[in-house]
Short mmCIF file of C-alpha atoms and ligand atoms in Angstrom, two decimals:
data_model
loop_
_atom_site.label_atom_id
_atom_site.label_comp_id
_atom_site.label_asym_id
_atom_site.label_seq_id
_atom_site.Cartn_x
_atom_site.Cartn_y
_atom_site.Cartn_z
CA MET A 1 -0.49 24.56 25.00
CA ALA A 2 -3.14 22.08 23.97
CA LYS A 3 -3.86 19.20 26.27
CA PRO A 4 -2.64 15.91 24.79
CA ASP A 5 -6.16 14.59 24.72
CA ALA A 6 -7.84 17.82 23.69
CA GLN A 7 -9.41 16.22 20.65
CA ARG A 8 -11.07 13.56 22.76
CA ASP A 9 -12.87 16.04 24.97
CA ALA A 10 -15.48 16.68 22.30
CA GLN A 11 -18.69 14.80 22.97
CA PRO A 12 -19.65 12.25 20.33
CA ASP A 13 -23.18 12.37 19.00
CA ALA A 14 -25.62 10.32 21.10
CA ARG A 15 -26.93 7.73 18.66
CA PRO A 16 -29.05 4.63 19.13
CA LEU A 17 -27.43 1.20 18.90
CA ALA A 18 -29.46 0.15 15.93
CA TYR A 19 -27.34 0.56 12.85
CA PRO A 20 -26.22 -2.32 10.64
CA TYR A 21 -22.47 -2.01 10.13
CA LEU A 22 -20.96 -1.26 6.76
CA LEU A 23 -17.32 -1.22 5.63
CA ALA A 24 -15.60 -0.30 2.37
CA LEU A 25 -11.92 -0.28 1.46
CA HIS A 26 -9.74 0.55 -1.51
CA GLY A 27 -6.29 -0.42 -2.71
CA GLY A 28 -5.76 2.42 -5.15
CA ALA A 29 -7.01 3.59 -8.52
CA GLY A 30 -5.24 3.95 -11.81
CA SER A 31 -4.54 2.68 -15.29
CA ILE A 32 -5.07 -1.01 -14.78
CA ALA A 33 -4.64 -3.38 -17.73
CA PRO A 34 -7.47 -5.95 -17.81
CA SER A 35 -4.93 -8.70 -18.61
CA PHE A 36 -3.08 -8.72 -15.27
CA ASP A 37 -3.50 -11.48 -12.66
CA ALA A 38 -6.23 -10.10 -10.42
CA ALA A 39 -6.59 -13.09 -8.10
CA PRO A 40 -4.01 -12.07 -5.48
CA PHE A 41 -5.53 -8.59 -5.30
CA HIS A 42 -9.06 -9.88 -4.78
CA ALA A 43 -7.75 -12.23 -2.08
CA ALA A 44 -5.90 -9.43 -0.29
CA LEU A 45 -8.85 -7.03 -0.49
CA ARG A 46 -11.21 -9.67 0.87
CA ALA A 47 -8.82 -10.65 3.65
CA ALA A 48 -8.60 -7.02 4.74
CA ALA A 49 -12.38 -6.66 4.58
CA ALA A 50 -12.71 -9.76 6.78
CA VAL A 51 -10.43 -8.17 9.38
CA GLY A 52 -12.69 -5.12 9.55
CA GLU A 53 -15.89 -7.10 9.47
CA ALA A 54 -14.84 -9.30 12.38
CA LEU A 55 -14.22 -6.20 14.45
CA LEU A 56 -17.49 -4.49 13.50
CA ALA A 57 -19.48 -7.68 14.09
CA GLY A 58 -17.94 -7.86 17.55
CA GLY A 59 -19.15 -4.37 18.33
CA ALA A 60 -15.90 -2.50 17.67
CA SER A 61 -15.98 1.14 16.63
CA ALA A 62 -15.76 2.28 13.02
CA LEU A 63 -12.48 3.93 14.00
CA ASP A 64 -10.97 0.65 15.22
CA ALA A 65 -12.19 -1.12 12.09
CA VAL A 66 -10.79 1.32 9.53
CA VAL A 67 -7.43 1.50 11.31
CA ALA A 68 -7.17 -2.30 11.44
CA VAL A 69 -8.13 -2.65 7.77
CA VAL A 70 -5.60 -0.08 6.63
CA ALA A 71 -2.90 -1.62 8.83
CA ALA A 72 -3.59 -5.01 7.21
CA LEU A 73 -3.26 -3.44 3.75
CA GLU A 74 -0.04 -1.68 4.82
CA ASP A 75 1.39 -5.08 5.73
CA CYS A 76 0.58 -6.45 2.27
CA ILE A 77 3.36 -6.01 -0.29
CA LEU A 78 0.80 -5.71 -3.12
CA PHE A 79 -0.28 -2.20 -2.19
CA ASN A 80 1.48 1.15 -2.19
CA ALA A 81 1.42 1.80 1.55
CA GLY A 82 3.53 0.66 4.49
CA ARG A 83 5.60 -2.33 3.45
CA GLY A 84 4.77 -2.01 -0.26
CA SER A 85 5.45 1.73 -0.57
CA VAL A 86 6.86 3.05 -3.85
CA TYR A 87 10.20 4.85 -4.08
CA GLY A 88 10.63 8.57 -4.44
CA ALA A 89 13.11 10.23 -6.80
CA ASP A 90 15.94 9.84 -4.28
CA ALA A 91 15.25 6.07 -4.00
CA HIS A 92 13.83 6.45 -0.49
CA GLN A 93 10.30 5.65 0.65
CA GLU A 94 8.31 8.34 2.43
CA MET A 95 4.84 7.51 3.72
CA ASP A 96 1.77 9.54 4.61
CA ALA A 97 -1.32 8.40 6.56
CA SER A 98 -4.40 9.83 8.21
CA VAL A 99 -7.34 8.84 10.37
CA MET A 100 -10.51 10.73 11.25
CA ASP A 101 -13.29 9.90 13.71
CA GLY A 102 -16.69 11.06 12.48
CA ALA A 103 -18.20 11.03 15.97
CA THR A 104 -15.95 13.80 17.28
CA ARG A 105 -14.10 14.98 14.16
CA ALA A 106 -10.91 14.14 16.02
CA ALA A 107 -8.18 13.60 13.44
CA GLY A 108 -4.52 12.68 13.19
CA CYS A 109 -2.05 12.35 10.36
CA VAL A 110 1.61 11.91 9.55
CA ALA A 111 3.58 12.79 6.43
CA GLY A 112 7.03 11.94 5.16
CA VAL A 113 7.76 9.13 7.61
CA ARG A 114 10.39 6.55 6.68
CA SER A 115 10.82 4.14 9.56
CA VAL A 116 7.33 3.25 10.80
CA ALA A 117 5.91 -0.06 9.57
CA ASN A 118 2.29 1.06 10.01
CA PRO A 119 1.91 4.80 9.47
CA VAL A 120 -1.85 4.56 10.08
CA LEU A 121 -1.18 3.45 13.66
CA LEU A 122 1.11 6.43 14.11
CA ALA A 123 -1.60 8.72 12.68
CA ARG A 124 -3.99 7.35 15.27
CA ALA A 125 -1.45 7.93 18.02
CA VAL A 126 -1.02 11.52 16.80
CA MET A 127 -4.78 11.95 17.07
CA GLN A 128 -4.98 10.46 20.53
CA SER A 129 -1.91 11.63 22.36
CA SER A 130 0.18 14.28 20.60
CA GLY A 131 -2.05 17.31 21.07
CA CYS A 132 -1.62 17.93 17.34
CA VAL A 133 -3.45 16.92 14.20
CA MET A 134 -0.44 16.64 11.87
CA LEU A 135 3.19 15.66 12.43
CA VAL A 136 5.71 15.45 9.59
CA GLY A 137 9.19 14.14 8.88
CA ALA A 138 11.73 14.11 11.72
CA GLY A 139 9.17 15.34 14.24
CA ALA A 140 6.81 12.50 13.36
CA GLU A 141 9.66 10.00 13.65
CA GLN A 142 10.63 11.41 17.04
CA PHE A 143 7.02 11.21 18.22
CA ALA A 144 6.90 7.60 17.00
CA ARG A 145 9.94 6.64 19.08
CA ASP A 146 8.58 8.51 22.13
CA ALA A 147 5.25 6.72 21.72
CA GLY A 148 6.96 3.32 21.58
CA PHE A 149 6.79 2.59 17.84
CA PRO A 150 9.89 0.53 17.01
CA PHE A 151 12.34 1.79 14.39
CA THR A 152 11.63 -0.18 11.22
CA PRO A 153 14.75 -0.34 9.01
CA PRO A 154 14.72 0.39 5.25
CA GLU A 155 15.21 -3.32 4.55
CA TYR A 156 11.65 -4.00 5.70
CA PHE A 157 10.32 -1.78 2.92
CA ALA A 158 12.93 -2.80 0.32
CA SER A 159 11.53 -4.13 -2.94
CA PRO A 160 13.57 -4.87 -6.09
CA ALA A 161 10.36 -4.67 -8.12
CA ARG A 162 9.56 -1.21 -6.77
CA LEU A 163 13.12 -0.06 -7.41
CA GLU A 164 12.85 -1.35 -10.95
CA GLN A 165 9.56 0.55 -11.25
CA LEU A 166 11.38 3.73 -10.16
CA ARG A 167 14.20 3.18 -12.64
CA ARG A 168 11.75 2.62 -15.45
CA VAL A 169 9.83 5.78 -14.61
CA GLN A 170 13.09 7.73 -14.38
CA GLY A 171 14.39 6.16 -17.57
CA ALA A 172 11.19 7.10 -19.36
CA GLY A 173 11.76 10.71 -18.35
CA ALA A 174 8.49 10.91 -16.46
CA SER A 175 7.86 14.25 -14.81
CA ARG A 176 6.72 13.13 -11.37
CA GLN A 177 9.91 14.35 -9.74
CA GLY A 178 8.51 17.73 -10.47
CA HIS A 179 11.04 19.21 -12.89
CA SER A 180 8.03 20.29 -14.89
CA GLY A 181 5.94 20.75 -11.78
CA ASP A 182 3.42 18.35 -13.20
CA TYR A 183 3.08 15.22 -11.14
CA ALA A 184 -0.42 14.61 -12.09
CA SER A 185 -0.04 14.20 -15.82
CA ALA A 186 1.81 10.92 -15.29
CA PRO A 187 -0.55 7.96 -15.03
CA LEU A 188 -0.90 6.41 -11.62
CA ASP A 189 1.38 3.44 -11.09
CA GLU A 190 1.15 2.42 -14.69
CA VAL A 191 3.99 -0.07 -14.25
CA ASN A 192 2.80 -2.17 -11.35
CA LYS A 193 -0.81 -1.03 -11.13
CA LEU A 194 -0.67 -0.48 -7.40
CA GLY A 195 -2.08 2.18 -5.16
CA THR A 196 -2.77 3.86 -1.94
CA VAL A 197 -5.03 2.14 0.58
CA GLY A 198 -8.02 3.42 2.51
CA ALA A 199 -11.08 2.36 4.48
CA VAL A 200 -14.37 3.87 5.61
CA ALA A 201 -16.92 2.36 7.97
CA ARG A 202 -20.13 2.89 9.85
CA ASP A 203 -20.37 0.91 13.08
CA ARG A 204 -23.39 -0.41 14.95
CA ALA A 205 -23.58 2.81 16.95
CA GLY A 206 -23.94 4.73 13.67
CA ASN A 207 -20.53 6.34 13.95
CA LEU A 208 -18.45 6.96 10.83
CA ALA A 209 -14.65 6.86 10.40
CA SER A 210 -12.05 7.06 7.64
CA ALA A 211 -8.39 6.05 7.35
CA VAL A 212 -5.96 6.33 4.41
CA SER A 213 -2.28 5.42 3.92
CA THR A 214 0.16 5.77 1.02
CA GLY A 215 3.73 5.67 -0.19
CA GLY A 216 2.75 8.49 -2.55
CA LEU A 217 3.79 8.54 -6.19
CA THR A 218 6.77 6.75 -7.75
CA ASN A 219 9.65 9.19 -8.39
CA LYS A 220 8.02 11.90 -6.29
CA ARG A 221 10.15 14.81 -5.21
CA PRO A 222 11.57 14.26 -1.69
CA GLY A 223 9.30 16.06 0.75
CA ARG A 224 6.31 15.97 -1.61
CA VAL A 225 3.07 15.30 0.28
CA GLY A 226 -0.18 14.44 -1.47
CA ASP A 227 -3.80 14.47 -0.41
CA THR A 228 -3.71 11.38 1.81
CA PRO A 229 -2.90 13.19 5.08
CA ILE A 230 -4.85 16.34 4.18
CA PHE A 231 -8.25 16.39 5.88
CA GLY A 232 -10.98 17.41 3.51
CA ALA A 233 -8.88 16.36 0.51
CA GLY A 234 -7.99 12.66 0.80
CA CYS A 235 -9.68 11.83 4.12
CA TYR A 236 -12.73 13.10 5.93
CA ALA A 237 -15.32 11.78 8.38
CA ASP A 238 -18.23 13.53 10.05
CA ASN A 239 -21.27 11.78 11.49
CA ALA A 240 -23.34 14.68 10.17
CA SER A 241 -22.69 13.66 6.58
CA VAL A 242 -20.18 11.11 5.33
CA ALA A 243 -16.86 9.27 5.67
CA VAL A 244 -14.60 9.50 2.60
CA ALA A 245 -11.26 7.91 1.68
CA ALA A 246 -9.70 8.97 -1.63
CA THR A 247 -7.06 7.70 -4.04
CA GLY A 248 -5.65 9.34 -7.12
CA THR A 249 -3.58 12.29 -8.28
CA GLY A 250 -3.17 13.92 -4.89
CA GLU A 251 -2.45 17.43 -6.11
CA HIS A 252 -5.86 17.55 -7.79
CA PHE A 253 -7.65 16.15 -4.75
CA MET A 254 -6.08 18.88 -2.63
CA ARG A 255 -7.01 21.59 -5.14
CA SER A 256 -10.58 20.25 -5.20
CA VAL A 257 -10.86 19.75 -1.42
CA LEU A 258 -12.51 16.66 -2.78
CA ALA A 259 -13.58 14.74 0.33
CA TYR A 260 -15.05 17.82 1.95
CA ASP A 261 -16.73 18.80 -1.31
CA ILE A 262 -18.73 15.58 -1.06
CA ALA A 263 -19.59 16.26 2.58
CA ALA A 264 -20.65 19.84 1.82
CA ARG A 265 -22.88 18.81 -1.07
CA MET A 266 -24.64 16.44 1.34
CA ARG A 267 -24.76 18.60 4.44
CA TYR A 268 -25.58 21.99 2.94
CA GLY A 269 -27.03 21.00 -0.41
CA GLY A 270 -29.05 18.01 0.75
CA ALA A 271 -27.54 15.81 -1.96
CA ALA A 272 -27.68 12.02 -1.74
CA LEU A 273 -24.27 10.37 -1.36
CA ALA A 274 -24.13 8.85 -4.86
CA ASP A 275 -24.95 12.21 -6.48
CA ALA A 276 -22.55 14.13 -4.25
CA ALA A 277 -19.64 11.74 -4.87
CA SER A 278 -20.05 11.54 -8.64
CA ALA A 279 -20.57 15.32 -8.95
CA ALA A 280 -17.44 16.01 -6.90
CA ILE A 281 -15.39 13.79 -9.21
CA GLY A 282 -17.10 14.88 -12.42
CA GLU A 283 -17.46 18.60 -11.72
CA ARG A 284 -14.53 19.40 -9.41
CA LEU A 285 -11.77 16.81 -9.93
CA ALA A 286 -11.99 15.90 -13.61
CA PRO A 287 -12.11 19.44 -15.07
CA ILE A 288 -8.65 20.22 -13.64
CA GLY A 289 -7.23 16.91 -14.89
CA GLY A 290 -7.61 14.87 -11.71
CA GLN A 291 -7.75 11.10 -11.87
CA GLY A 292 -8.81 8.68 -9.18
CA GLY A 293 -11.75 7.79 -7.02
CA VAL A 294 -13.25 7.62 -3.56
CA ILE A 295 -14.95 5.18 -1.27
CA ALA A 296 -17.63 6.83 0.83
CA ILE A 297 -20.26 5.82 3.39
CA GLY A 298 -23.06 8.19 4.30
CA ARG A 299 -24.61 8.65 7.72
CA ASP A 300 -27.71 6.91 6.34
CA GLY A 301 -25.73 3.80 5.36
CA ALA A 302 -25.44 4.64 1.67
CA LEU A 303 -22.28 3.44 -0.07
CA ALA A 304 -20.62 4.99 -3.13
CA MET A 305 -17.32 4.08 -4.81
CA PRO A 306 -17.02 6.21 -7.98
CA PHE A 307 -13.76 6.65 -9.94
CA ASN A 308 -12.74 8.08 -13.31
CA THR A 309 -9.75 5.79 -13.95
CA SER A 310 -9.93 2.42 -15.68
CA GLY A 311 -9.95 0.65 -12.35
CA MET A 312 -9.97 0.99 -8.58
CA TYR A 313 -9.18 -1.91 -6.27
CA ARG A 314 -12.05 -2.04 -3.80
CA ALA A 315 -14.15 -4.21 -1.52
CA SER A 316 -17.13 -3.73 0.73
CA VAL A 317 -19.24 -5.62 3.19
CA ARG A 318 -22.62 -4.83 4.71
CA GLU A 319 -23.92 -6.57 7.84
CA GLY A 320 -25.64 -9.81 6.91
CA GLN A 321 -24.19 -9.88 3.40
CA ALA A 322 -21.09 -11.37 1.75
CA ILE A 323 -17.87 -9.47 1.09
CA VAL A 324 -17.76 -8.12 -2.47
CA SER A 325 -14.52 -7.15 -4.23
CA ALA A 326 -14.04 -5.49 -7.62
CA ILE A 327 -11.39 -3.78 -9.74
CA PHE A 328 -12.94 -2.45 -12.96
CA GLN A 329 -16.06 -0.38 -13.58
N1 LIG B 401 -3.31 10.08 -3.58
C1 LIG B 401 -1.99 9.55 -3.42
C2 LIG B 401 -1.00 10.68 -3.43
O1 LIG B 401 -1.17 11.59 -4.22
C3 LIG B 401 -1.60 8.55 -4.47
C4 LIG B 401 -2.60 7.45 -4.74
O2 LIG B 401 -3.75 7.53 -4.32
O3 LIG B 401 -2.25 6.46 -5.41
O4 LIG B 401 -0.03 10.62 -2.70
#
């Protein structure tokens, strides 16, 4: 039986306290029409970046910063995570989230949870006190109650606009429910242009961390889990290379082991972050039909945010510089 804190026994790298902090976050990628009202999205992305920056500037860890940023995005109805999660085929919302600490490679994730307002906080609790890396469904819910997370009723997540989005996708005969087994051919959130959320950071100690959270895909088959809680696919952090948070057609990110592909290109191939990230998307994800993008921060403080969709909601901030947000290429 593993000790509850087994993952914390690993010794973090000893690193000097001389690194400028750096934070990046995303609010999903997909087919985004240039005509939509972008202002609320920029405001929400910047507000979340400010939450993380305040923590990093105060000396908080990258892990604390990415969890706080993702929790802030989960609380925002604009994004497909936490409160704003999309509906699955059975008109329920099931959420997945993950967090990984690059200093120790401790990791925790949850999948298929329905009654936790901030799945990323539960993922962190899994990492820190469950003795496991992954908890799903009823077991994750039970762990949440045992760990003191209040039951959050379906009304908290209820959204007439999201339900309408589901009905439209179902009315259009889209295949995401999996009758054809082909989730990924449907465009990402083409109706409301919303997406998964994620954050990566490097703190002043030079430690990296990543966190990701999602409601998955509209009209997904009940029980379907994407890349978000799969380490090496949608989330990865290792001080030896890079922190990555992904968004896109999860099945393709899993089949590409996309986040770890970037790390491996850097660690074993000596690639620079920008080259590793764009090669992973161009040479591994795209050829099998994958759509989406990543935000990534390298151990050297490099930042890359490539995507192969028309847009990806994103923001970043580097110590001493202003917060920058963007949506299109
Ligand atoms: N990657 C997520 C999933 O497949 C969806 C997204 O990023 O929008 O569940």
